[in-house]
Amino acid sequence: MEKIIHRADTRSFSNHGWLQSYHTFSFAGYYNPERIHFGALRVLNDDIVKGGMGFGTHPHDNMEIVSIPLSGSLEHRDNTGRHEIIRSNEVQIMSAGSGIAHSEFNASKTDPVNFLQIWVFPKLRNITPRYQQKAFDLADRQNKLQVVVSPEADSDALLINQDAWFSLGHFDEGQSVEITPKMAQQGTYLFVLDGEVEVAGEVLKRRDAIGLSNYDSTTIKALKAADFLLIDVPMS
């Protein structure tokens, strides 16, 4: 087993007044040659946006972009005419493909929104841009893993243009789950949203993360009640 640890306090932090952003991987003005990506996982930003503020219209291409609001709501607009509100317990995916321009604003004028912005390199390039969002039942991640993003078109999850899976879990203290790679040459990135877990001999707390590769199976145990995100991606 190979593992890489990213502690919460080792992330880059930028404070723009209206935006507070923690970067796990190199992004914008933050560059760390040891933190460019984990396999196909390119960006994991933990953003807090003030009420009424947001990211103006900007372009993307050939990237799978997943947004997960943790608290508050996001307002999405893009150049296809789509206008959506993404709320807590919903997940959004945008396959930028051959090119799309969008904006993301806090849907509230007063309350902050905290969301994860995650980028994954695509499997196929220059596809027709595609957008999906879906609400997920919290009960379906109680002491088990709930797949919210998947490459399998016939699943209940959002479809991603990559051999990647995103799973959310809420585990009570003392509960555990065994994980195995989804496919050959896959790695797993675990990001702790809240609480405390033990995995691969490491104790991880709020916003800590671990990347696992070249492993057959391992167990995630909640040392305290914990919420976490698993991202399974190709490593090459």
Short mmCIF file of C-alpha atoms in Angstrom, two decimals:
data_model
loop_
_atom_site.label_atom_id
_atom_site.label_comp_id
_atom_site.label_asym_id
_atom_site.label_seq_id
_atom_site.Cartn_x
_atom_site.Cartn_y
_atom_site.Cartn_z
CA MET A 1 0.00 0.00 0.00
CA GLU A 2 1.11 3.51 -0.83
CA LYS A 3 -0.37 6.44 1.06
CA ILE A 4 -0.07 10.19 1.11
CA ILE A 5 -1.36 12.33 3.98
CA HIS A 6 -2.74 15.83 3.53
CA ARG A 7 -3.47 17.39 6.92
CA ALA A 8 -6.04 20.16 7.09
CA ASP A 9 -3.52 22.74 8.26
CA THR A 10 -1.15 22.00 5.36
CA ARG A 11 -3.65 23.19 2.75
CA SER A 12 -3.10 26.53 1.10
CA PHE A 13 -5.43 29.27 2.32
CA SER A 14 -6.45 32.43 0.51
CA ASN A 15 -8.71 35.13 1.92
CA HIS A 16 -10.23 37.44 -0.67
CA GLY A 17 -12.73 39.01 1.72
CA TRP A 18 -15.82 37.71 -0.09
CA LEU A 19 -14.15 34.30 -0.54
CA GLN A 20 -12.15 32.13 1.84
CA SER A 21 -10.66 29.17 0.02
CA TYR A 22 -8.60 26.18 1.14
CA HIS A 23 -6.71 24.41 -1.65
CA THR A 24 -5.62 20.80 -1.23
CA PHE A 25 -3.87 20.83 -4.61
CA SER A 26 -2.07 23.52 -6.59
CA PHE A 27 -4.61 26.08 -7.79
CA ALA A 28 -4.59 29.69 -8.98
CA GLY A 29 -1.77 31.45 -7.10
CA TYR A 30 -0.87 28.38 -5.06
CA TYR A 31 1.74 26.08 -6.59
CA ASN A 32 3.28 23.09 -4.85
CA PRO A 33 5.09 20.61 -7.13
CA GLU A 34 4.29 17.82 -4.66
CA ARG A 35 0.58 18.65 -4.77
CA ILE A 36 -0.44 18.86 -8.40
CA HIS A 37 -2.95 16.02 -8.41
CA PHE A 38 -3.81 12.57 -7.05
CA GLY A 39 -4.25 10.43 -10.13
CA ALA A 40 -7.12 11.93 -12.12
CA LEU A 41 -8.16 14.10 -9.14
CA ARG A 42 -6.86 17.57 -9.99
CA VAL A 43 -8.57 20.09 -7.65
CA LEU A 44 -10.23 19.91 -4.24
CA ASN A 45 -11.16 23.38 -3.00
CA ASP A 46 -13.04 23.99 0.25
CA ASP A 47 -14.70 27.37 -0.38
CA ILE A 48 -16.70 29.72 1.84
CA VAL A 49 -18.47 32.54 -0.04
CA LYS A 50 -20.15 35.51 1.64
CA GLY A 51 -23.82 36.27 1.05
CA GLY A 52 -24.55 37.88 -2.31
CA MET A 53 -21.06 37.16 -3.65
CA GLY A 54 -19.64 34.59 -6.04
CA PHE A 55 -17.63 33.67 -9.11
CA GLY A 56 -18.54 35.68 -12.21
CA THR A 57 -18.94 34.06 -15.62
CA HIS A 58 -15.78 32.21 -16.64
CA PRO A 59 -14.96 29.41 -19.09
CA HIS A 60 -13.93 25.77 -18.62
CA ASP A 61 -13.12 22.97 -21.02
CA ASN A 62 -12.16 19.31 -20.77
CA MET A 63 -12.66 18.98 -17.04
CA GLU A 64 -15.22 17.17 -14.89
CA ILE A 65 -16.32 19.65 -12.20
CA VAL A 66 -18.25 18.49 -9.13
CA SER A 67 -19.78 20.91 -6.62
CA ILE A 68 -20.99 19.70 -3.22
CA PRO A 69 -22.62 22.32 -0.95
CA LEU A 70 -21.95 21.48 2.71
CA SER A 71 -24.02 24.36 4.07
CA GLY A 72 -26.02 27.01 2.27
CA SER A 73 -26.93 27.07 -1.43
CA LEU A 74 -25.26 27.91 -4.74
CA GLU A 75 -26.83 29.66 -7.71
CA HIS A 76 -25.59 28.34 -11.06
CA ARG A 77 -25.94 29.98 -14.47
CA ASP A 78 -24.27 28.96 -17.72
CA ASN A 79 -24.21 29.95 -21.38
CA THR A 80 -26.66 27.20 -22.32
CA GLY A 81 -29.37 29.19 -20.51
CA ARG A 82 -29.43 26.91 -17.49
CA HIS A 83 -30.24 28.53 -14.13
CA GLU A 84 -30.26 26.27 -11.05
CA ILE A 85 -30.04 26.45 -7.26
CA ILE A 86 -27.84 23.73 -5.69
CA ARG A 87 -28.65 23.08 -2.04
CA SER A 88 -27.09 21.13 0.81
CA ASN A 89 -27.49 17.37 0.24
CA GLU A 90 -27.48 17.99 -3.49
CA VAL A 91 -24.53 17.34 -5.79
CA GLN A 92 -23.83 19.02 -9.13
CA ILE A 93 -21.62 17.81 -11.96
CA MET A 94 -20.63 19.72 -15.05
CA SER A 95 -18.75 18.01 -17.87
CA ALA A 96 -17.10 21.04 -19.45
CA GLY A 97 -16.11 19.07 -22.55
CA SER A 98 -15.55 21.21 -25.63
CA GLY A 99 -16.24 24.35 -23.60
CA ILE A 100 -18.78 26.00 -21.33
CA ALA A 101 -18.99 29.32 -19.46
CA HIS A 102 -20.72 29.52 -16.09
CA SER A 103 -21.07 31.53 -12.91
CA GLU A 104 -21.51 30.32 -9.32
CA PHE A 105 -22.92 32.70 -6.72
CA ASN A 106 -24.11 32.35 -3.18
CA ALA A 107 -27.89 31.95 -3.49
CA SER A 108 -28.36 33.86 -0.22
CA LYS A 109 -27.81 37.58 0.16
CA THR A 110 -26.99 37.23 3.85
CA ASP A 111 -25.76 33.74 4.84
CA PRO A 112 -22.44 32.21 3.73
CA VAL A 113 -22.27 29.09 1.59
CA ASN A 114 -19.59 26.44 2.14
CA PHE A 115 -19.02 24.05 -0.75
CA LEU A 116 -16.46 21.70 -2.20
CA GLN A 117 -15.29 22.39 -5.75
CA ILE A 118 -13.66 19.29 -7.19
CA TRP A 119 -12.07 18.86 -10.62
CA VAL A 120 -11.31 15.51 -12.25
CA PHE A 121 -9.46 15.03 -15.54
CA PRO A 122 -11.89 13.59 -18.15
CA LYS A 123 -11.70 10.22 -19.85
CA LEU A 124 -12.84 11.52 -23.24
CA ARG A 125 -11.94 15.00 -24.49
CA ASN A 126 -14.10 17.55 -26.30
CA ILE A 127 -17.42 15.88 -25.56
CA THR A 128 -20.63 17.92 -25.73
CA PRO A 129 -20.87 19.85 -22.44
CA ARG A 130 -23.28 18.24 -19.97
CA TYR A 131 -24.82 19.24 -16.63
CA GLN A 132 -26.60 17.28 -13.90
CA GLN A 133 -27.62 17.81 -10.30
CA LYS A 134 -29.46 15.63 -7.83
CA ALA A 135 -30.64 15.57 -4.22
CA PHE A 136 -29.53 12.57 -2.17
CA ASP A 137 -31.23 11.08 0.90
CA LEU A 138 -29.08 11.41 4.02
CA ALA A 139 -30.50 8.12 5.35
CA ASP A 140 -28.79 6.26 2.51
CA ARG A 141 -25.34 7.16 3.83
CA GLN A 142 -25.99 6.27 7.49
CA ASN A 143 -23.20 3.83 8.43
CA LYS A 144 -22.71 2.95 4.77
CA LEU A 145 -21.32 4.50 1.61
CA GLN A 146 -23.68 6.34 -0.72
CA VAL A 147 -22.40 6.63 -4.30
CA VAL A 148 -23.25 10.09 -5.64
CA VAL A 149 -21.05 10.20 -8.77
CA SER A 150 -20.32 7.24 -11.02
CA PRO A 151 -19.28 6.36 -14.60
CA GLU A 152 -22.18 3.91 -14.79
CA ALA A 153 -25.01 5.43 -16.80
CA ASP A 154 -27.66 3.12 -15.35
CA SER A 155 -26.89 3.94 -11.71
CA ASP A 156 -28.73 6.33 -9.39
CA ALA A 157 -25.62 8.52 -9.19
CA LEU A 158 -24.62 11.47 -11.34
CA LEU A 159 -22.72 10.48 -14.47
CA ILE A 160 -19.05 11.40 -14.82
CA ASN A 161 -16.88 11.23 -17.94
CA GLN A 162 -14.14 9.27 -16.17
CA ASP A 163 -13.71 5.93 -14.39
CA ALA A 164 -14.31 7.70 -11.08
CA TRP A 165 -16.69 7.27 -8.17
CA PHE A 166 -17.62 9.74 -5.41
CA SER A 167 -19.15 8.31 -2.23
CA LEU A 168 -20.42 10.04 0.91
CA GLY A 169 -20.73 8.42 4.32
CA HIS A 170 -21.98 9.35 7.78
CA PHE A 171 -20.69 6.86 10.33
CA ASP A 172 -21.52 6.69 14.01
CA GLU A 173 -18.71 6.28 16.52
CA GLY A 174 -17.34 2.73 16.41
CA GLN A 175 -18.86 1.90 13.01
CA SER A 176 -16.60 0.86 10.15
CA VAL A 177 -16.61 0.02 6.46
CA GLU A 178 -14.20 -1.96 4.28
CA ILE A 179 -13.14 -0.38 1.00
CA THR A 180 -11.48 -1.89 -2.06
CA PRO A 181 -10.36 -0.29 -5.34
CA LYS A 182 -13.19 0.00 -7.86
CA MET A 183 -10.94 -1.09 -10.73
CA ALA A 184 -7.35 -2.07 -11.40
CA GLN A 185 -4.88 0.83 -11.21
CA GLN A 186 -7.34 2.83 -9.10
CA GLY A 187 -6.58 4.93 -6.06
CA THR A 188 -8.86 6.19 -3.31
CA TYR A 189 -8.79 9.68 -1.82
CA LEU A 190 -10.53 10.07 1.55
CA PHE A 191 -11.47 13.58 2.72
CA VAL A 192 -12.88 13.92 6.22
CA LEU A 193 -15.67 16.49 6.31
CA ASP A 194 -16.18 16.25 10.06
CA GLY A 195 -15.40 13.96 12.99
CA GLU A 196 -12.50 11.52 13.29
CA VAL A 197 -11.63 8.27 11.51
CA GLU A 198 -8.85 5.73 11.42
CA VAL A 199 -7.68 4.23 8.15
CA ALA A 200 -4.47 2.50 7.07
CA GLY A 201 -2.96 3.09 10.50
CA GLU A 202 -3.59 6.84 10.36
CA VAL A 203 -5.96 8.96 12.46
CA LEU A 204 -7.68 11.67 10.42
CA LYS A 205 -9.66 14.58 11.81
CA ARG A 206 -11.84 17.30 10.30
CA ARG A 207 -10.62 18.26 6.80
CA ASP A 208 -7.66 15.86 6.92
CA ALA A 209 -7.22 13.63 3.89
CA ILE A 210 -5.38 10.50 2.77
CA GLY A 211 -4.68 9.13 -0.69
CA LEU A 212 -4.32 5.35 -1.01
CA SER A 213 -2.96 3.46 -3.99
CA ASN A 214 -1.59 -0.01 -4.70
CA TYR A 215 -3.82 -1.53 -2.05
CA ASP A 216 -6.19 -4.50 -2.00
CA SER A 217 -8.52 -3.45 0.81
CA THR A 218 -8.58 -1.44 4.01
CA THR A 219 -11.04 -0.44 6.71
CA ILE A 220 -12.30 3.00 7.64
CA LYS A 221 -13.37 3.17 11.29
CA ALA A 222 -15.13 6.12 12.88
CA LEU A 223 -13.33 6.99 16.14
CA LYS A 224 -15.92 9.74 16.58
CA ALA A 225 -19.09 10.31 14.56
CA ALA A 226 -17.78 11.23 11.14
CA ASP A 227 -18.81 12.48 7.72
CA PHE A 228 -16.43 11.85 4.84
CA LEU A 229 -16.07 11.84 1.07
CA LEU A 230 -14.37 9.06 -0.88
CA ILE A 231 -13.10 9.75 -4.40
CA ASP A 232 -11.95 6.72 -6.44
CA VAL A 233 -9.93 7.68 -9.52
CA PRO A 234 -7.53 6.17 -12.05
CA MET A 235 -3.93 6.69 -11.01
CA SER A 236 -2.51 6.84 -14.52
#
